[in-house]
Amino acid sequence: MSSNSSRGGSYYGGAAPFRSSEGLSTRTAAASSDEIQLRIDPVGDLDDEITGLFGQVKRLRNVAEEIGTEVKSQKDFLEELQMTMAKAQAGVKNNLRRLNRSIVRNGANHIVHVITFALICFLIVYLWSKMSRK
C-alpha cells in the first residue's frame, strides 16, 4: 500500500484524505488523538465486477456443458468402434478357422501348385531373356 508522505501531512493524524485501491480512506482526526479513523467507501465498481464475474462464470458453465456433450459423444463413438472391431475380429477368426479346415481337408497340394507356378514363371523369364540377346 502506498505511503501518505508523498502527498503531504503526517502518516496518521493530519493526513489528507487518501483513497486506496481497496476502497479505504483516512480521515483527519483530532490533533490530540493517536487513533486512525478509517471509512470504507462503497465501491460502485463492485457491482460491475460482480456482474462481469457472473458473465464469465456463465460462459465457463456453457463451455463445460459443451465439453461434457463432446466427451459423451466421443465415448459413444468409441464404444461403437469397439463393438465394430470385436465383430471384425470375430469374423477374421472364423475365416481363418475355415481356411485352416479347408487346407487340412484338401491337403497341402496348394503349396505344390504355387511352387510349380513360380518355377514356370522363372523358366519363361529366363528363356525370354536368352532369346532377346540373340
Short mmCIF file of C-alpha atoms in Angstrom, two decimals:
data_model
loop_
_atom_site.label_atom_id
_atom_site.label_comp_id
_atom_site.label_asym_id
_atom_site.label_seq_id
_atom_site.Cartn_x
_atom_site.Cartn_y
_atom_site.Cartn_z
CA MET A 1 0.00 0.00 0.00
CA SER A 2 1.30 3.50 -0.77
CA SER A 3 2.64 5.80 1.86
CA ASN A 4 0.87 9.10 2.50
CA SER A 5 4.11 11.03 2.97
CA SER A 6 4.31 11.82 -0.75
CA ARG A 7 1.01 13.74 -0.56
CA GLY A 8 1.98 15.84 2.41
CA GLY A 9 0.87 15.62 6.00
CA SER A 10 1.79 13.09 8.61
CA TYR A 11 1.24 9.38 8.19
CA TYR A 12 -1.54 9.11 10.76
CA GLY A 13 -3.17 12.11 12.36
CA GLY A 14 -3.12 15.01 9.96
CA ALA A 15 -3.25 13.10 6.69
CA ALA A 16 -5.22 14.44 3.80
CA PRO A 17 -7.97 12.15 2.53
CA PHE A 18 -6.38 9.27 0.64
CA ARG A 19 -8.26 6.67 -1.32
CA SER A 20 -6.50 3.35 -1.75
CA SER A 21 -7.23 0.78 -4.37
CA GLU A 22 -9.01 -1.32 -1.74
CA GLY A 23 -11.63 1.39 -1.15
CA LEU A 24 -10.31 2.61 2.20
CA SER A 25 -9.69 6.25 3.01
CA THR A 26 -8.24 8.01 6.03
CA ARG A 27 -9.91 10.91 7.79
CA THR A 28 -8.31 13.66 9.70
CA ALA A 29 -8.64 13.07 13.42
CA ALA A 30 -8.40 15.44 16.32
CA ALA A 31 -4.88 16.76 16.74
CA SER A 32 -4.50 15.20 20.17
CA SER A 33 -5.82 11.79 19.16
CA ASP A 34 -3.46 8.96 18.34
CA GLU A 35 -6.22 6.99 16.67
CA ILE A 36 -6.72 6.32 12.98
CA GLN A 37 -10.18 6.67 11.62
CA LEU A 38 -10.92 4.60 8.55
CA ARG A 39 -14.00 4.78 6.45
CA ILE A 40 -14.83 2.13 3.86
CA ASP A 41 -16.28 3.84 0.82
CA PRO A 42 -18.93 1.93 -1.07
CA VAL A 43 -17.38 0.91 -4.33
CA GLY A 44 -19.69 1.40 -7.28
CA ASP A 45 -17.45 -0.70 -9.48
CA LEU A 46 -18.01 -3.71 -7.24
CA ASP A 47 -21.44 -4.35 -8.76
CA ASP A 48 -19.94 -4.12 -12.23
CA GLU A 49 -17.17 -6.52 -11.26
CA ILE A 50 -19.69 -8.98 -9.80
CA THR A 51 -21.78 -8.73 -12.96
CA GLY A 52 -18.66 -9.31 -15.06
CA LEU A 53 -17.69 -12.31 -12.96
CA PHE A 54 -21.22 -13.66 -13.23
CA GLY A 55 -20.99 -13.40 -17.02
CA GLN A 56 -17.64 -15.18 -17.03
CA VAL A 57 -18.98 -17.95 -14.81
CA LYS A 58 -21.96 -18.31 -17.15
CA ARG A 59 -19.63 -18.62 -20.17
CA LEU A 60 -17.44 -21.12 -18.35
CA ARG A 61 -20.51 -23.16 -17.43
CA ASN A 62 -21.59 -23.19 -21.09
CA VAL A 63 -18.09 -24.27 -22.15
CA ALA A 64 -18.11 -27.02 -19.51
CA GLU A 65 -21.51 -28.23 -20.76
CA GLU A 66 -20.23 -28.28 -24.34
CA ILE A 67 -17.14 -30.21 -23.25
CA GLY A 68 -19.37 -32.68 -21.42
CA THR A 69 -21.53 -33.14 -24.51
CA GLU A 70 -18.45 -33.67 -26.69
CA VAL A 71 -16.99 -36.18 -24.23
CA LYS A 72 -20.26 -38.12 -24.19
CA SER A 73 -20.47 -38.24 -28.00
CA GLN A 74 -16.83 -39.35 -28.26
CA LYS A 75 -17.43 -42.01 -25.61
CA ASP A 76 -20.42 -43.32 -27.58
CA PHE A 77 -18.37 -43.28 -30.78
CA LEU A 78 -15.52 -45.21 -29.14
CA GLU A 79 -17.92 -47.79 -27.71
CA GLU A 80 -19.46 -48.28 -31.17
CA LEU A 81 -15.98 -48.55 -32.72
CA GLN A 82 -15.00 -51.09 -30.08
CA MET A 83 -18.08 -53.20 -30.89
CA THR A 84 -17.29 -53.00 -34.62
CA MET A 85 -13.70 -54.06 -34.00
CA ALA A 86 -14.85 -57.01 -31.89
CA LYS A 87 -17.21 -58.13 -34.67
CA ALA A 88 -14.47 -57.76 -37.30
CA GLN A 89 -12.03 -59.70 -35.14
CA ALA A 90 -14.57 -62.48 -34.70
CA GLY A 91 -15.17 -62.55 -38.49
CA VAL A 92 -11.43 -62.80 -39.23
CA LYS A 93 -11.06 -65.56 -36.64
CA ASN A 94 -13.92 -67.53 -38.23
CA ASN A 95 -12.48 -67.09 -41.72
CA LEU A 96 -9.05 -68.27 -40.58
CA ARG A 97 -10.63 -71.30 -38.94
CA ARG A 98 -12.48 -72.14 -42.19
CA LEU A 99 -9.31 -71.63 -44.23
CA ASN A 100 -7.35 -73.96 -41.95
CA ARG A 101 -10.08 -76.60 -42.21
CA SER A 102 -10.06 -76.26 -45.99
CA ILE A 103 -6.29 -76.68 -46.12
CA VAL A 104 -6.40 -79.74 -43.90
CA ARG A 105 -9.27 -81.29 -45.89
CA ASN A 106 -7.70 -80.68 -49.32
CA GLY A 107 -4.16 -81.42 -48.23
CA ALA A 108 -1.09 -79.33 -48.90
CA ASN A 109 -1.42 -79.52 -52.70
CA HIS A 110 -1.81 -75.76 -52.99
CA ILE A 111 1.82 -75.27 -51.92
CA VAL A 112 2.97 -77.60 -54.70
CA HIS A 113 0.87 -75.63 -57.17
CA VAL A 114 2.36 -72.28 -56.04
CA ILE A 115 5.94 -73.63 -56.29
CA THR A 116 5.26 -75.09 -59.75
CA PHE A 117 3.77 -71.79 -60.95
CA ALA A 118 6.81 -69.86 -59.65
CA LEU A 119 9.23 -72.24 -61.40
CA ILE A 120 7.36 -71.99 -64.70
CA CYS A 121 7.36 -68.16 -64.49
CA PHE A 122 11.09 -68.16 -63.75
CA LEU A 123 11.74 -70.51 -66.69
CA ILE A 124 9.72 -68.32 -69.06
CA VAL A 125 11.57 -65.15 -67.97
CA TYR A 126 14.93 -66.95 -68.30
CA LEU A 127 14.17 -68.25 -71.78
CA TRP A 128 12.81 -64.90 -72.91
CA SER A 129 15.98 -63.12 -71.74
CA LYS A 130 18.14 -65.69 -73.62
CA MET A 131 16.11 -65.26 -76.81
CA SER A 132 16.23 -61.46 -76.70
CA ARG A 133 20.06 -61.41 -76.60
CA LYS A 134 20.44 -63.34 -79.87
#
